[in-house]
mmCIF file of N, CA and C in Angstrom:
data_model
loop_
_atom_site.group_PDB
_atom_site.id
_atom_site.type_symbol
_atom_site.label_atom_id
_atom_site.label_comp_id
_atom_site.label_asym_id
_atom_site.label_seq_id
_atom_site.Cartn_x
_atom_site.Cartn_y
_atom_site.Cartn_z
ATOM 1 N N MET A 1 0.833 -1.165 0.000
ATOM 2 C CA MET A 1 0.000 0.000 0.000
ATOM 3 C C MET A 1 0.888 1.241 0.000
ATOM 4 N N SER A 2 0.719 2.067 -0.967
ATOM 5 C CA SER A 2 1.566 3.254 -1.037
ATOM 6 C C SER A 2 0.785 4.482 -0.564
ATOM 7 N N HIS A 3 1.462 5.298 0.158
ATOM 8 C CA HIS A 3 0.854 6.542 0.627
ATOM 9 C C HIS A 3 1.452 7.689 -0.180
ATOM 10 N N GLU A 4 0.560 8.491 -0.721
ATOM 11 C CA GLU A 4 1.053 9.631 -1.475
ATOM 12 C C GLU A 4 1.415 10.756 -0.520
ATOM 13 N N ARG A 5 2.509 11.359 -0.803
ATOM 14 C CA ARG A 5 2.921 12.490 0.014
ATOM 15 C C ARG A 5 2.455 13.766 -0.664
ATOM 16 N N THR A 6 1.916 14.623 0.103
ATOM 17 C CA THR A 6 1.524 15.920 -0.443
ATOM 18 C C THR A 6 2.576 16.933 -0.039
ATOM 19 N N ALA A 7 2.860 17.780 -0.955
ATOM 20 C CA ALA A 7 3.864 18.808 -0.684
ATOM 21 C C ALA A 7 3.288 19.824 0.291
ATOM 22 N N PRO A 8 4.115 20.313 1.203
ATOM 23 C CA PRO A 8 3.613 21.333 2.119
ATOM 24 C C PRO A 8 3.252 22.607 1.348
ATOM 25 N N ALA A 9 2.258 23.274 1.837
ATOM 26 C CA ALA A 9 1.803 24.503 1.176
ATOM 27 C C ALA A 9 2.878 25.581 1.300
ATOM 28 N N SER A 10 3.004 26.358 0.254
ATOM 29 C CA SER A 10 3.998 27.432 0.280
ATOM 30 C C SER A 10 3.575 28.504 1.282
ATOM 31 N N PRO A 11 4.518 29.301 1.763
ATOM 32 C CA PRO A 11 4.157 30.353 2.721
ATOM 33 C C PRO A 11 3.152 31.353 2.148
ATOM 34 N N ALA A 12 3.276 31.653 0.861
ATOM 35 C CA ALA A 12 2.329 32.598 0.249
ATOM 36 C C ALA A 12 0.927 32.016 0.235
ATOM 37 N N ARG A 13 0.814 30.746 -0.063
ATOM 38 C CA ARG A 13 -0.497 30.099 -0.089
ATOM 39 C C ARG A 13 -1.097 30.019 1.314
ATOM 40 N N ARG A 14 -0.275 29.694 2.290
ATOM 41 C CA ARG A 14 -0.767 29.651 3.666
ATOM 42 C C ARG A 14 -1.230 31.026 4.123
ATOM 43 N N TYR A 15 -0.495 32.085 3.725
ATOM 44 C CA TYR A 15 -0.877 33.451 4.096
ATOM 45 C C TYR A 15 -2.229 33.809 3.489
ATOM 46 N N ARG A 16 -2.438 33.448 2.215
ATOM 47 C CA ARG A 16 -3.689 33.780 1.548
ATOM 48 C C ARG A 16 -4.864 33.007 2.116
ATOM 49 N N GLU A 17 -4.618 31.847 2.680
ATOM 50 C CA GLU A 17 -5.706 31.020 3.195
ATOM 51 C C GLU A 17 -5.982 31.234 4.677
ATOM 52 N N GLU A 18 -5.147 32.017 5.355
ATOM 53 C CA GLU A 18 -5.420 32.214 6.782
ATOM 54 C C GLU A 18 -6.510 33.267 6.967
ATOM 55 N N ARG A 19 -7.110 33.223 8.104
ATOM 56 C CA ARG A 19 -8.226 34.119 8.422
ATOM 57 C C ARG A 19 -7.733 35.556 8.525
ATOM 58 N N ASP A 20 -8.531 36.492 7.954
ATOM 59 C CA ASP A 20 -8.183 37.913 7.965
ATOM 60 C C ASP A 20 -8.840 38.569 9.182
ATOM 61 N N PRO A 21 -8.050 39.041 10.145
ATOM 62 C CA PRO A 21 -8.652 39.622 11.347
ATOM 63 C C PRO A 21 -9.327 40.973 11.094
ATOM 64 N N ARG A 22 -9.002 41.618 9.980
ATOM 65 C CA ARG A 22 -9.603 42.922 9.679
ATOM 66 C C ARG A 22 -10.616 42.838 8.539
ATOM 67 N N ALA A 23 -11.199 41.677 8.325
ATOM 68 C CA ALA A 23 -12.125 41.489 7.208
ATOM 69 C C ALA A 23 -13.389 42.321 7.362
ATOM 70 N N TRP A 24 -13.723 42.694 8.542
ATOM 71 C CA TRP A 24 -14.965 43.420 8.794
ATOM 72 C C TRP A 24 -14.826 44.924 8.573
ATOM 73 N N VAL A 25 -13.619 45.453 8.457
ATOM 74 C CA VAL A 25 -13.403 46.900 8.438
ATOM 75 C C VAL A 25 -14.024 47.563 7.204
ATOM 76 N N ALA A 26 -13.709 47.080 6.014
ATOM 77 C CA ALA A 26 -14.223 47.712 4.788
ATOM 78 C C ALA A 26 -15.742 47.610 4.685
ATOM 79 N N PRO A 27 -16.357 46.437 4.916
ATOM 80 C CA PRO A 27 -17.820 46.404 4.856
ATOM 81 C C PRO A 27 -18.486 47.268 5.938
ATOM 82 N N ALA A 28 -17.878 47.334 7.115
ATOM 83 C CA ALA A 28 -18.461 48.161 8.174
ATOM 84 C C ALA A 28 -18.368 49.644 7.827
ATOM 85 N N ALA A 29 -17.236 50.056 7.259
ATOM 86 C CA ALA A 29 -17.104 51.453 6.839
ATOM 87 C C ALA A 29 -18.092 51.775 5.721
ATOM 88 N N ALA A 30 -18.261 50.853 4.779
ATOM 89 C CA ALA A 30 -19.234 51.067 3.697
ATOM 90 C C ALA A 30 -20.650 51.113 4.236
ATOM 91 N N THR A 31 -20.939 50.319 5.245
ATOM 92 C CA THR A 31 -22.266 50.340 5.851
ATOM 93 C C THR A 31 -22.523 51.676 6.542
ATOM 94 N N GLY A 32 -21.554 52.142 7.299
ATOM 95 C CA GLY A 32 -21.717 53.429 7.987
ATOM 96 C C GLY A 32 -21.842 54.595 7.027
ATOM 97 N N LEU A 33 -20.954 54.649 6.050
ATOM 98 C CA LEU A 33 -21.026 55.738 5.075
ATOM 99 C C LEU A 33 -22.269 55.628 4.203
ATOM 100 N N GLY A 34 -22.637 54.413 3.833
ATOM 101 C CA GLY A 34 -23.841 54.219 3.029
ATOM 102 C C GLY A 34 -25.095 54.624 3.772
ATOM 103 N N ALA A 35 -25.112 54.411 5.087
ATOM 104 C CA ALA A 35 -26.272 54.818 5.887
ATOM 105 C C ALA A 35 -26.430 56.333 5.902
ATOM 106 N N LEU A 36 -25.343 57.049 5.699
ATOM 107 C CA LEU A 36 -25.423 58.519 5.626
ATOM 108 C C LEU A 36 -25.665 59.001 4.192
ATOM 109 N N LEU A 37 -24.988 58.383 3.230
ATOM 110 C CA LEU A 37 -25.050 58.861 1.849
ATOM 111 C C LEU A 37 -26.321 58.449 1.114
ATOM 112 N N MET A 38 -26.805 57.236 1.344
ATOM 113 C CA MET A 38 -27.946 56.744 0.590
ATOM 114 C C MET A 38 -29.214 57.577 0.818
ATOM 115 N N PRO A 39 -29.624 57.854 2.043
ATOM 116 C CA PRO A 39 -30.831 58.671 2.207
ATOM 117 C C PRO A 39 -30.681 60.072 1.615
ATOM 118 N N ALA A 40 -29.498 60.645 1.764
ATOM 119 C CA ALA A 40 -29.279 61.984 1.199
ATOM 120 C C ALA A 40 -29.354 61.942 -0.325
ATOM 121 N N ALA A 41 -28.752 60.928 -0.938
ATOM 122 C CA ALA A 41 -28.786 60.812 -2.401
ATOM 123 C C ALA A 41 -30.205 60.566 -2.894
ATOM 124 N N LEU A 42 -30.945 59.730 -2.204
ATOM 125 C CA LEU A 42 -32.329 59.480 -2.605
ATOM 126 C C LEU A 42 -33.186 60.730 -2.455
ATOM 127 N N LEU A 43 -33.016 61.444 -1.364
ATOM 128 C CA LEU A 43 -33.802 62.664 -1.138
ATOM 129 C C LEU A 43 -33.478 63.736 -2.173
ATOM 130 N N PHE A 44 -32.193 64.053 -2.322
ATOM 131 C CA PHE A 44 -31.812 65.106 -3.263
ATOM 132 C C PHE A 44 -32.043 64.668 -4.712
ATOM 133 N N GLY A 45 -31.860 63.386 -5.001
ATOM 134 C CA GLY A 45 -32.131 62.890 -6.349
ATOM 135 C C GLY A 45 -33.604 62.977 -6.693
ATOM 136 N N ALA A 46 -34.463 62.687 -5.722
ATOM 137 C CA ALA A 46 -35.903 62.785 -5.958
ATOM 138 C C ALA A 46 -36.357 64.235 -6.086
ATOM 139 N N MET A 47 -35.650 65.131 -5.429
ATOM 140 C CA MET A 47 -36.010 66.550 -5.511
ATOM 141 C C MET A 47 -35.371 67.254 -6.708
ATOM 142 N N SER A 48 -34.426 66.633 -7.371
ATOM 143 C CA SER A 48 -33.701 67.295 -8.460
ATOM 144 C C SER A 48 -34.573 67.699 -9.647
ATOM 145 N N PRO A 49 -35.665 67.011 -9.981
ATOM 146 C CA PRO A 49 -36.497 67.501 -11.091
ATOM 147 C C PRO A 49 -37.109 68.881 -10.829
ATOM 148 N N MET A 50 -37.098 69.318 -9.590
ATOM 149 C CA MET A 50 -37.598 70.665 -9.300
ATOM 150 C C MET A 50 -36.690 71.745 -9.873
ATOM 151 N N ALA A 51 -35.521 71.367 -10.347
ATOM 152 C CA ALA A 51 -34.628 72.338 -10.986
ATOM 153 C C ALA A 51 -35.230 72.853 -12.285
ATOM 154 N N THR A 52 -36.220 72.144 -12.818
ATOM 155 C CA THR A 52 -36.865 72.585 -14.060
ATOM 156 C C THR A 52 -38.033 73.518 -13.810
ATOM 157 N N ASP A 53 -38.324 73.862 -12.563
ATOM 158 C CA ASP A 53 -39.471 74.723 -12.262
ATOM 159 C C ASP A 53 -39.339 76.108 -12.880
ATOM 160 N N SER A 54 -38.162 76.661 -12.916
ATOM 161 C CA SER A 54 -37.994 78.020 -13.426
ATOM 162 C C SER A 54 -38.045 78.090 -14.949
ATOM 163 N N CYS A 55 -37.722 77.001 -15.632
ATOM 164 C CA CYS A 55 -37.677 77.039 -17.093
ATOM 165 C C CYS A 55 -38.746 76.172 -17.738
ATOM 166 N N GLY A 56 -39.481 75.421 -16.955
ATOM 167 C CA GLY A 56 -40.452 74.507 -17.538
ATOM 168 C C GLY A 56 -39.740 73.316 -18.132
ATOM 169 N N PRO A 57 -40.396 72.175 -18.158
ATOM 170 C CA PRO A 57 -39.708 70.968 -18.628
ATOM 171 C C PRO A 57 -39.352 71.001 -20.112
ATOM 172 N N ASP A 58 -40.024 71.844 -20.899
ATOM 173 C CA ASP A 58 -39.762 71.872 -22.336
ATOM 174 C C ASP A 58 -38.718 72.899 -22.743
ATOM 175 N N ASP A 59 -38.476 73.908 -21.931
ATOM 176 C CA ASP A 59 -37.568 74.989 -22.299
ATOM 177 C C ASP A 59 -36.234 74.944 -21.574
ATOM 178 N N CYS A 60 -35.969 73.904 -20.837
ATOM 179 C CA CYS A 60 -34.715 73.824 -20.078
ATOM 180 C C CYS A 60 -33.558 73.463 -21.003
ATOM 181 N N SER A 61 -32.367 73.794 -20.547
ATOM 182 C CA SER A 61 -31.177 73.505 -21.348
ATOM 183 C C SER A 61 -30.959 72.003 -21.467
ATOM 184 N N ARG A 62 -30.299 71.636 -22.535
ATOM 185 C CA ARG A 62 -30.001 70.225 -22.776
ATOM 186 C C ARG A 62 -29.077 69.676 -21.678
ATOM 187 N N ALA A 63 -28.166 70.495 -21.190
ATOM 188 C CA ALA A 63 -27.247 70.050 -20.135
ATOM 189 C C ALA A 63 -28.017 69.709 -18.860
ATOM 190 N N LEU A 64 -29.021 70.507 -18.526
ATOM 191 C CA LEU A 64 -29.808 70.248 -17.317
ATOM 192 C C LEU A 64 -30.620 68.970 -17.468
ATOM 193 N N THR A 65 -31.288 68.810 -18.586
ATOM 194 C CA THR A 65 -32.102 67.598 -18.763
ATOM 195 C C THR A 65 -31.233 66.343 -18.831
ATOM 196 N N THR A 66 -30.053 66.460 -19.407
ATOM 197 C CA THR A 66 -29.136 65.316 -19.436
ATOM 198 C C THR A 66 -28.671 64.967 -18.024
ATOM 199 N N ALA A 67 -28.322 65.972 -17.241
ATOM 200 C CA ALA A 67 -27.879 65.736 -15.863
ATOM 201 C C ALA A 67 -28.999 65.098 -15.045
ATOM 202 N N LEU A 68 -30.230 65.550 -15.235
ATOM 203 C CA LEU A 68 -31.360 64.965 -14.505
ATOM 204 C C LEU A 68 -31.600 63.515 -14.928
ATOM 205 N N SER A 69 -31.430 63.233 -16.200
ATOM 206 C CA SER A 69 -31.584 61.855 -16.676
ATOM 207 C C SER A 69 -30.509 60.946 -16.083
ATOM 208 N N VAL A 70 -29.293 61.450 -15.997
ATOM 209 C CA VAL A 70 -28.205 60.654 -15.414
ATOM 210 C C VAL A 70 -28.462 60.418 -13.923
ATOM 211 N N ILE A 71 -28.959 61.427 -13.235
ATOM 212 C CA ILE A 71 -29.267 61.277 -11.804
ATOM 213 C C ILE A 71 -30.319 60.202 -11.594
ATOM 214 N N LEU A 72 -31.414 60.297 -12.335
ATOM 215 C CA LEU A 72 -32.485 59.328 -12.143
ATOM 216 C C LEU A 72 -32.069 57.933 -12.613
ATOM 217 N N GLY A 73 -31.283 57.839 -13.671
ATOM 218 C CA GLY A 73 -30.775 56.542 -14.111
ATOM 219 C C GLY A 73 -29.822 55.919 -13.111
ATOM 220 N N THR A 74 -29.006 56.755 -12.506
ATOM 221 C CA THR A 74 -28.069 56.251 -11.493
ATOM 222 C C THR A 74 -28.825 55.746 -10.272
ATOM 223 N N LEU A 75 -29.873 56.447 -9.881
ATOM 224 C CA LEU A 75 -30.676 55.967 -8.757
ATOM 225 C C LEU A 75 -31.388 54.663 -9.106
ATOM 226 N N LEU A 76 -31.913 54.586 -10.319
ATOM 227 C CA LEU A 76 -32.684 53.416 -10.721
ATOM 228 C C LEU A 76 -31.810 52.182 -10.899
ATOM 229 N N TYR A 77 -30.677 52.331 -11.586
ATOM 230 C CA TYR A 77 -29.824 51.178 -11.862
ATOM 231 C C TYR A 77 -28.663 51.036 -10.877
ATOM 232 N N GLY A 78 -28.169 52.137 -10.375
ATOM 233 C CA GLY A 78 -27.037 52.083 -9.457
ATOM 234 C C GLY A 78 -27.416 51.620 -8.069
ATOM 235 N N GLY A 79 -28.655 51.859 -7.664
ATOM 236 C CA GLY A 79 -29.106 51.425 -6.344
ATOM 237 C C GLY A 79 -29.008 49.921 -6.151
ATOM 238 N N PRO A 80 -29.585 49.123 -7.066
ATOM 239 C CA PRO A 80 -29.446 47.667 -6.921
ATOM 240 C C PRO A 80 -27.999 47.182 -7.045
ATOM 241 N N VAL A 81 -27.214 47.835 -7.894
ATOM 242 C CA VAL A 81 -25.795 47.461 -8.013
ATOM 243 C C VAL A 81 -25.073 47.738 -6.695
ATOM 244 N N ALA A 82 -25.372 48.893 -6.087
ATOM 245 C CA ALA A 82 -24.755 49.233 -4.801
ATOM 246 C C ALA A 82 -25.168 48.239 -3.723
ATOM 247 N N ALA A 83 -26.430 47.868 -3.704
ATOM 248 C CA ALA A 83 -26.901 46.906 -2.702
ATOM 249 C C ALA A 83 -26.230 45.549 -2.897
ATOM 250 N N GLY A 84 -26.083 45.114 -4.136
ATOM 251 C CA GLY A 84 -25.423 43.841 -4.402
ATOM 252 C C GLY A 84 -23.956 43.860 -4.025
ATOM 253 N N ALA A 85 -23.273 44.964 -4.333
ATOM 254 C CA ALA A 85 -21.850 45.074 -3.981
ATOM 255 C C ALA A 85 -21.674 45.116 -2.464
ATOM 256 N N TRP A 86 -22.558 45.823 -1.792
ATOM 257 C CA TRP A 86 -22.483 45.907 -0.327
ATOM 258 C C TRP A 86 -22.684 44.528 0.294
ATOM 259 N N LEU A 87 -23.697 43.811 -0.188
ATOM 260 C CA LEU A 87 -23.972 42.481 0.342
ATOM 261 C C LEU A 87 -22.814 41.523 0.058
ATOM 262 N N ALA A 88 -22.268 41.591 -1.145
ATOM 263 C CA ALA A 88 -21.142 40.720 -1.492
ATOM 264 C C ALA A 88 -19.916 41.017 -0.634
ATOM 265 N N SER A 89 -19.697 42.294 -0.302
ATOM 266 C CA SER A 89 -18.534 42.622 0.532
ATOM 267 C C SER A 89 -18.658 42.004 1.925
ATOM 268 N N TRP A 90 -19.886 41.863 2.425
ATOM 269 C CA TRP A 90 -20.079 41.209 3.721
ATOM 270 C C TRP A 90 -20.005 39.688 3.607
ATOM 271 N N LEU A 91 -20.420 39.135 2.459
ATOM 272 C CA LEU A 91 -20.539 37.686 2.347
ATOM 273 C C LEU A 91 -19.302 36.967 1.820
ATOM 274 N N LEU A 92 -18.306 37.704 1.353
ATOM 275 C CA LEU A 92 -17.085 37.044 0.884
ATOM 276 C C LEU A 92 -16.414 36.298 2.036
ATOM 277 N N PRO A 93 -15.719 35.211 1.737
ATOM 278 C CA PRO A 93 -15.017 34.480 2.804
ATOM 279 C C PRO A 93 -14.035 35.394 3.545
ATOM 280 N N ARG A 94 -13.852 35.130 4.805
ATOM 281 C CA ARG A 94 -13.031 35.975 5.670
ATOM 282 C C ARG A 94 -11.550 35.622 5.630
ATOM 283 N N THR A 95 -11.059 35.181 4.472
ATOM 284 C CA THR A 95 -9.636 34.876 4.341
ATOM 285 C C THR A 95 -8.929 36.048 3.674
ATOM 286 N N ARG A 96 -7.604 36.069 3.809
ATOM 287 C CA ARG A 96 -6.816 37.156 3.226
ATOM 288 C C ARG A 96 -6.897 37.163 1.700
ATOM 289 N N ARG A 97 -7.174 36.025 1.116
ATOM 290 C CA ARG A 97 -7.285 35.944 -0.337
ATOM 291 C C ARG A 97 -8.355 36.897 -0.868
ATOM 292 N N TRP A 98 -9.405 37.106 -0.128
ATOM 293 C CA TRP A 98 -10.536 37.909 -0.569
ATOM 294 C C TRP A 98 -10.503 39.331 -0.021
ATOM 295 N N SER A 99 -9.403 39.758 0.571
ATOM 296 C CA SER A 99 -9.363 41.093 1.179
ATOM 297 C C SER A 99 -9.440 42.216 0.149
ATOM 298 N N VAL A 100 -8.750 42.087 -0.972
ATOM 299 C CA VAL A 100 -8.779 43.143 -1.990
ATOM 300 C C VAL A 100 -10.153 43.222 -2.665
ATOM 301 N N PRO A 101 -10.743 42.105 -3.121
ATOM 302 C CA PRO A 101 -12.093 42.218 -3.686
ATOM 303 C C PRO A 101 -13.111 42.756 -2.684
ATOM 304 N N ARG A 102 -12.931 42.433 -1.404
ATOM 305 C CA ARG A 102 -13.850 42.930 -0.374
ATOM 306 C C ARG A 102 -13.782 44.451 -0.281
ATOM 307 N N VAL A 103 -12.588 45.008 -0.326
ATOM 308 C CA VAL A 103 -12.426 46.466 -0.256
ATOM 309 C C VAL A 103 -13.008 47.123 -1.508
ATOM 310 N N TRP A 104 -12.751 46.540 -2.674
ATOM 311 C CA TRP A 104 -13.283 47.105 -3.922
ATOM 312 C C TRP A 104 -14.807 47.063 -3.939
ATOM 313 N N LEU A 105 -15.393 45.974 -3.494
ATOM 314 C CA LEU A 105 -16.850 45.888 -3.463
ATOM 315 C C LEU A 105 -17.449 46.871 -2.469
ATOM 316 N N ALA A 106 -16.795 47.042 -1.332
ATOM 317 C CA ALA A 106 -17.282 48.023 -0.358
ATOM 318 C C ALA A 106 -17.229 49.429 -0.938
ATOM 319 N N GLY A 107 -16.157 49.749 -1.646
ATOM 320 C CA GLY A 107 -16.065 51.063 -2.289
ATOM 321 C C GLY A 107 -17.083 51.223 -3.407
ATOM 322 N N LEU A 108 -17.294 50.180 -4.188
ATOM 323 C CA LEU A 108 -18.276 50.223 -5.269
ATOM 324 C C LEU A 108 -19.683 50.447 -4.735
ATOM 325 N N SER A 109 -19.960 49.946 -3.552
ATOM 326 C CA SER A 109 -21.298 50.118 -2.987
ATOM 327 C C SER A 109 -21.604 51.577 -2.644
ATOM 328 N N LEU A 110 -20.582 52.407 -2.530
ATOM 329 C CA LEU A 110 -20.786 53.835 -2.232
ATOM 330 C C LEU A 110 -20.813 54.701 -3.478
ATOM 331 N N LEU A 111 -20.316 54.176 -4.579
ATOM 332 C CA LEU A 111 -20.154 54.974 -5.788
ATOM 333 C C LEU A 111 -21.445 55.584 -6.333
ATOM 334 N N PRO A 112 -22.556 54.857 -6.468
ATOM 335 C CA PRO A 112 -23.767 55.494 -7.001
ATOM 336 C C PRO A 112 -24.254 56.662 -6.150
ATOM 337 N N TRP A 113 -24.159 56.534 -4.842
ATOM 338 C CA TRP A 113 -24.645 57.614 -3.970
ATOM 339 C C TRP A 113 -23.762 58.849 -4.113
ATOM 340 N N LEU A 114 -22.453 58.627 -4.236
ATOM 341 C CA LEU A 114 -21.538 59.757 -4.414
ATOM 342 C C LEU A 114 -21.746 60.434 -5.768
ATOM 343 N N VAL A 115 -21.999 59.648 -6.804
ATOM 344 C CA VAL A 115 -22.240 60.215 -8.134
ATOM 345 C C VAL A 115 -23.507 61.059 -8.129
ATOM 346 N N VAL A 116 -24.568 60.550 -7.532
ATOM 347 C CA VAL A 116 -25.830 61.306 -7.474
ATOM 348 C C VAL A 116 -25.639 62.607 -6.719
ATOM 349 N N LEU A 117 -24.993 62.558 -5.576
ATOM 350 C CA LEU A 117 -24.789 63.784 -4.795
ATOM 351 C C LEU A 117 -23.913 64.778 -5.546
ATOM 352 N N ALA A 118 -22.880 64.293 -6.217
ATOM 353 C CA ALA A 118 -22.019 65.200 -6.980
ATOM 354 C C ALA A 118 -22.798 65.853 -8.115
ATOM 355 N N LEU A 119 -23.627 65.105 -8.791
ATOM 356 C CA LEU A 119 -24.414 65.669 -9.888
ATOM 357 C C LEU A 119 -25.470 66.650 -9.385
ATOM 358 N N VAL A 120 -26.131 66.313 -8.288
ATOM 359 C CA VAL A 120 -27.175 67.196 -7.759
ATOM 360 C C VAL A 120 -26.586 68.532 -7.335
ATOM 361 N N PHE A 121 -25.443 68.509 -6.689
ATOM 362 C CA PHE A 121 -24.869 69.753 -6.199
ATOM 363 C C PHE A 121 -24.130 70.531 -7.282
ATOM 364 N N ASN A 122 -24.025 69.969 -8.472
ATOM 365 C CA ASN A 122 -23.390 70.664 -9.594
ATOM 366 C C ASN A 122 -24.280 70.714 -10.822
ATOM 367 N N LEU A 123 -25.577 70.868 -10.620
ATOM 368 C CA LEU A 123 -26.506 70.928 -11.739
ATOM 369 C C LEU A 123 -26.243 72.185 -12.576
ATOM 370 N N PRO A 124 -26.274 72.054 -13.892
ATOM 371 C CA PRO A 124 -26.129 73.233 -14.738
ATOM 372 C C PRO A 124 -27.383 74.114 -14.673
ATOM 373 N N GLU A 125 -27.240 75.316 -15.117
ATOM 374 C CA GLU A 125 -28.396 76.218 -15.103
ATOM 375 C C GLU A 125 -29.392 75.797 -16.157
ATOM 376 N N GLY A 126 -30.665 76.077 -15.861
ATOM 377 C CA GLY A 126 -31.744 75.682 -16.769
ATOM 378 C C GLY A 126 -31.886 76.637 -17.867
#
Protein backbone atom coordinates (compact mmCIF):
# COMPACT_ATOMS: atom_id res chain seq x y z
CA MET A 1 0.00 0.00 0.00
CA SER A 2 1.57 3.25 -1.04
CA HIS A 3 0.85 6.54 0.63
CA GLU A 4 1.05 9.63 -1.47
CA ARG A 5 2.92 12.49 0.01
CA THR A 6 1.52 15.92 -0.44
CA ALA A 7 3.86 18.81 -0.68
CA PRO A 8 3.61 21.33 2.12
CA ALA A 9 1.80 24.50 1.18
CA SER A 10 4.00 27.43 0.28
CA PRO A 11 4.16 30.35 2.72
CA ALA A 12 2.33 32.60 0.25
CA ARG A 13 -0.50 30.10 -0.09
CA ARG A 14 -0.77 29.65 3.67
CA TYR A 15 -0.88 33.45 4.10
CA ARG A 16 -3.69 33.78 1.55
CA GLU A 17 -5.71 31.02 3.20
CA GLU A 18 -5.42 32.21 6.78
CA ARG A 19 -8.23 34.12 8.42
CA ASP A 20 -8.18 37.91 7.97
CA PRO A 21 -8.65 39.62 11.35
CA ARG A 22 -9.60 42.92 9.68
CA ALA A 23 -12.13 41.49 7.21
CA TRP A 24 -14.96 43.42 8.79
CA VAL A 25 -13.40 46.90 8.44
CA ALA A 26 -14.22 47.71 4.79
CA PRO A 27 -17.82 46.40 4.86
CA ALA A 28 -18.46 48.16 8.17
CA ALA A 29 -17.10 51.45 6.84
CA ALA A 30 -19.23 51.07 3.70
CA THR A 31 -22.27 50.34 5.85
CA GLY A 32 -21.72 53.43 7.99
CA LEU A 33 -21.03 55.74 5.07
CA GLY A 34 -23.84 54.22 3.03
CA ALA A 35 -26.27 54.82 5.89
CA LEU A 36 -25.42 58.52 5.63
CA LEU A 37 -25.05 58.86 1.85
CA MET A 38 -27.95 56.74 0.59
CA PRO A 39 -30.83 58.67 2.21
CA ALA A 40 -29.28 61.98 1.20
CA ALA A 41 -28.79 60.81 -2.40
CA LEU A 42 -32.33 59.48 -2.60
CA LEU A 43 -33.80 62.66 -1.14
CA PHE A 44 -31.81 65.11 -3.26
CA GLY A 45 -32.13 62.89 -6.35
CA ALA A 46 -35.90 62.78 -5.96
CA MET A 47 -36.01 66.55 -5.51
CA SER A 48 -33.70 67.29 -8.46
CA PRO A 49 -36.50 67.50 -11.09
CA MET A 50 -37.60 70.66 -9.30
CA ALA A 51 -34.63 72.34 -10.99
CA THR A 52 -36.87 72.58 -14.06
CA ASP A 53 -39.47 74.72 -12.26
CA SER A 54 -37.99 78.02 -13.43
CA CYS A 55 -37.68 77.04 -17.09
CA GLY A 56 -40.45 74.51 -17.54
CA PRO A 57 -39.71 70.97 -18.63
CA ASP A 58 -39.76 71.87 -22.34
CA ASP A 59 -37.57 74.99 -22.30
CA CYS A 60 -34.72 73.82 -20.08
CA SER A 61 -31.18 73.51 -21.35
CA ARG A 62 -30.00 70.22 -22.78
CA ALA A 63 -27.25 70.05 -20.13
CA LEU A 64 -29.81 70.25 -17.32
CA THR A 65 -32.10 67.60 -18.76
CA THR A 66 -29.14 65.32 -19.44
CA ALA A 67 -27.88 65.74 -15.86
CA LEU A 68 -31.36 64.96 -14.51
CA SER A 69 -31.58 61.85 -16.68
CA VAL A 70 -28.21 60.65 -15.41
CA ILE A 71 -29.27 61.28 -11.80
CA LEU A 72 -32.49 59.33 -12.14
CA GLY A 73 -30.77 56.54 -14.11
CA THR A 74 -28.07 56.25 -11.49
CA LEU A 75 -30.68 55.97 -8.76
CA LEU A 76 -32.68 53.42 -10.72
CA TYR A 77 -29.82 51.18 -11.86
CA GLY A 78 -27.04 52.08 -9.46
CA GLY A 79 -29.11 51.43 -6.34
CA PRO A 80 -29.45 47.67 -6.92
CA VAL A 81 -25.79 47.46 -8.01
CA ALA A 82 -24.76 49.23 -4.80
CA ALA A 83 -26.90 46.91 -2.70
CA GLY A 84 -25.42 43.84 -4.40
CA ALA A 85 -21.85 45.07 -3.98
CA TRP A 86 -22.48 45.91 -0.33
CA LEU A 87 -23.97 42.48 0.34
CA ALA A 88 -21.14 40.72 -1.49
CA SER A 89 -18.53 42.62 0.53
CA TRP A 90 -20.08 41.21 3.72
CA LEU A 91 -20.54 37.69 2.35
CA LEU A 92 -17.08 37.04 0.88
CA PRO A 93 -15.02 34.48 2.80
CA ARG A 94 -13.03 35.98 5.67
CA THR A 95 -9.64 34.88 4.34
CA ARG A 96 -6.82 37.16 3.23
CA ARG A 97 -7.28 35.94 -0.34
CA TRP A 98 -10.54 37.91 -0.57
CA SER A 99 -9.36 41.09 1.18
CA VAL A 100 -8.78 43.14 -1.99
CA PRO A 101 -12.09 42.22 -3.69
CA ARG A 102 -13.85 42.93 -0.37
CA VAL A 103 -12.43 46.47 -0.26
CA TRP A 104 -13.28 47.11 -3.92
CA LEU A 105 -16.85 45.89 -3.46
CA ALA A 106 -17.28 48.02 -0.36
CA GLY A 107 -16.07 51.06 -2.29
CA LEU A 108 -18.28 50.22 -5.27
CA SER A 109 -21.30 50.12 -2.99
CA LEU A 110 -20.79 53.83 -2.23
CA LEU A 111 -20.15 54.97 -5.79
CA PRO A 112 -23.77 55.49 -7.00
CA TRP A 113 -24.64 57.61 -3.97
CA LEU A 114 -21.54 59.76 -4.41
CA VAL A 115 -22.24 60.21 -8.13
CA VAL A 116 -25.83 61.31 -7.47
CA LEU A 117 -24.79 63.78 -4.80
CA ALA A 118 -22.02 65.20 -6.98
CA LEU A 119 -24.41 65.67 -9.89
CA VAL A 120 -27.17 67.20 -7.76
CA PHE A 121 -24.87 69.75 -6.20
CA ASN A 122 -23.39 70.66 -9.59
CA LEU A 123 -26.51 70.93 -11.74
CA PRO A 124 -26.13 73.23 -14.74
CA GLU A 125 -28.40 76.22 -15.10
CA GLY A 126 -31.74 75.68 -16.77
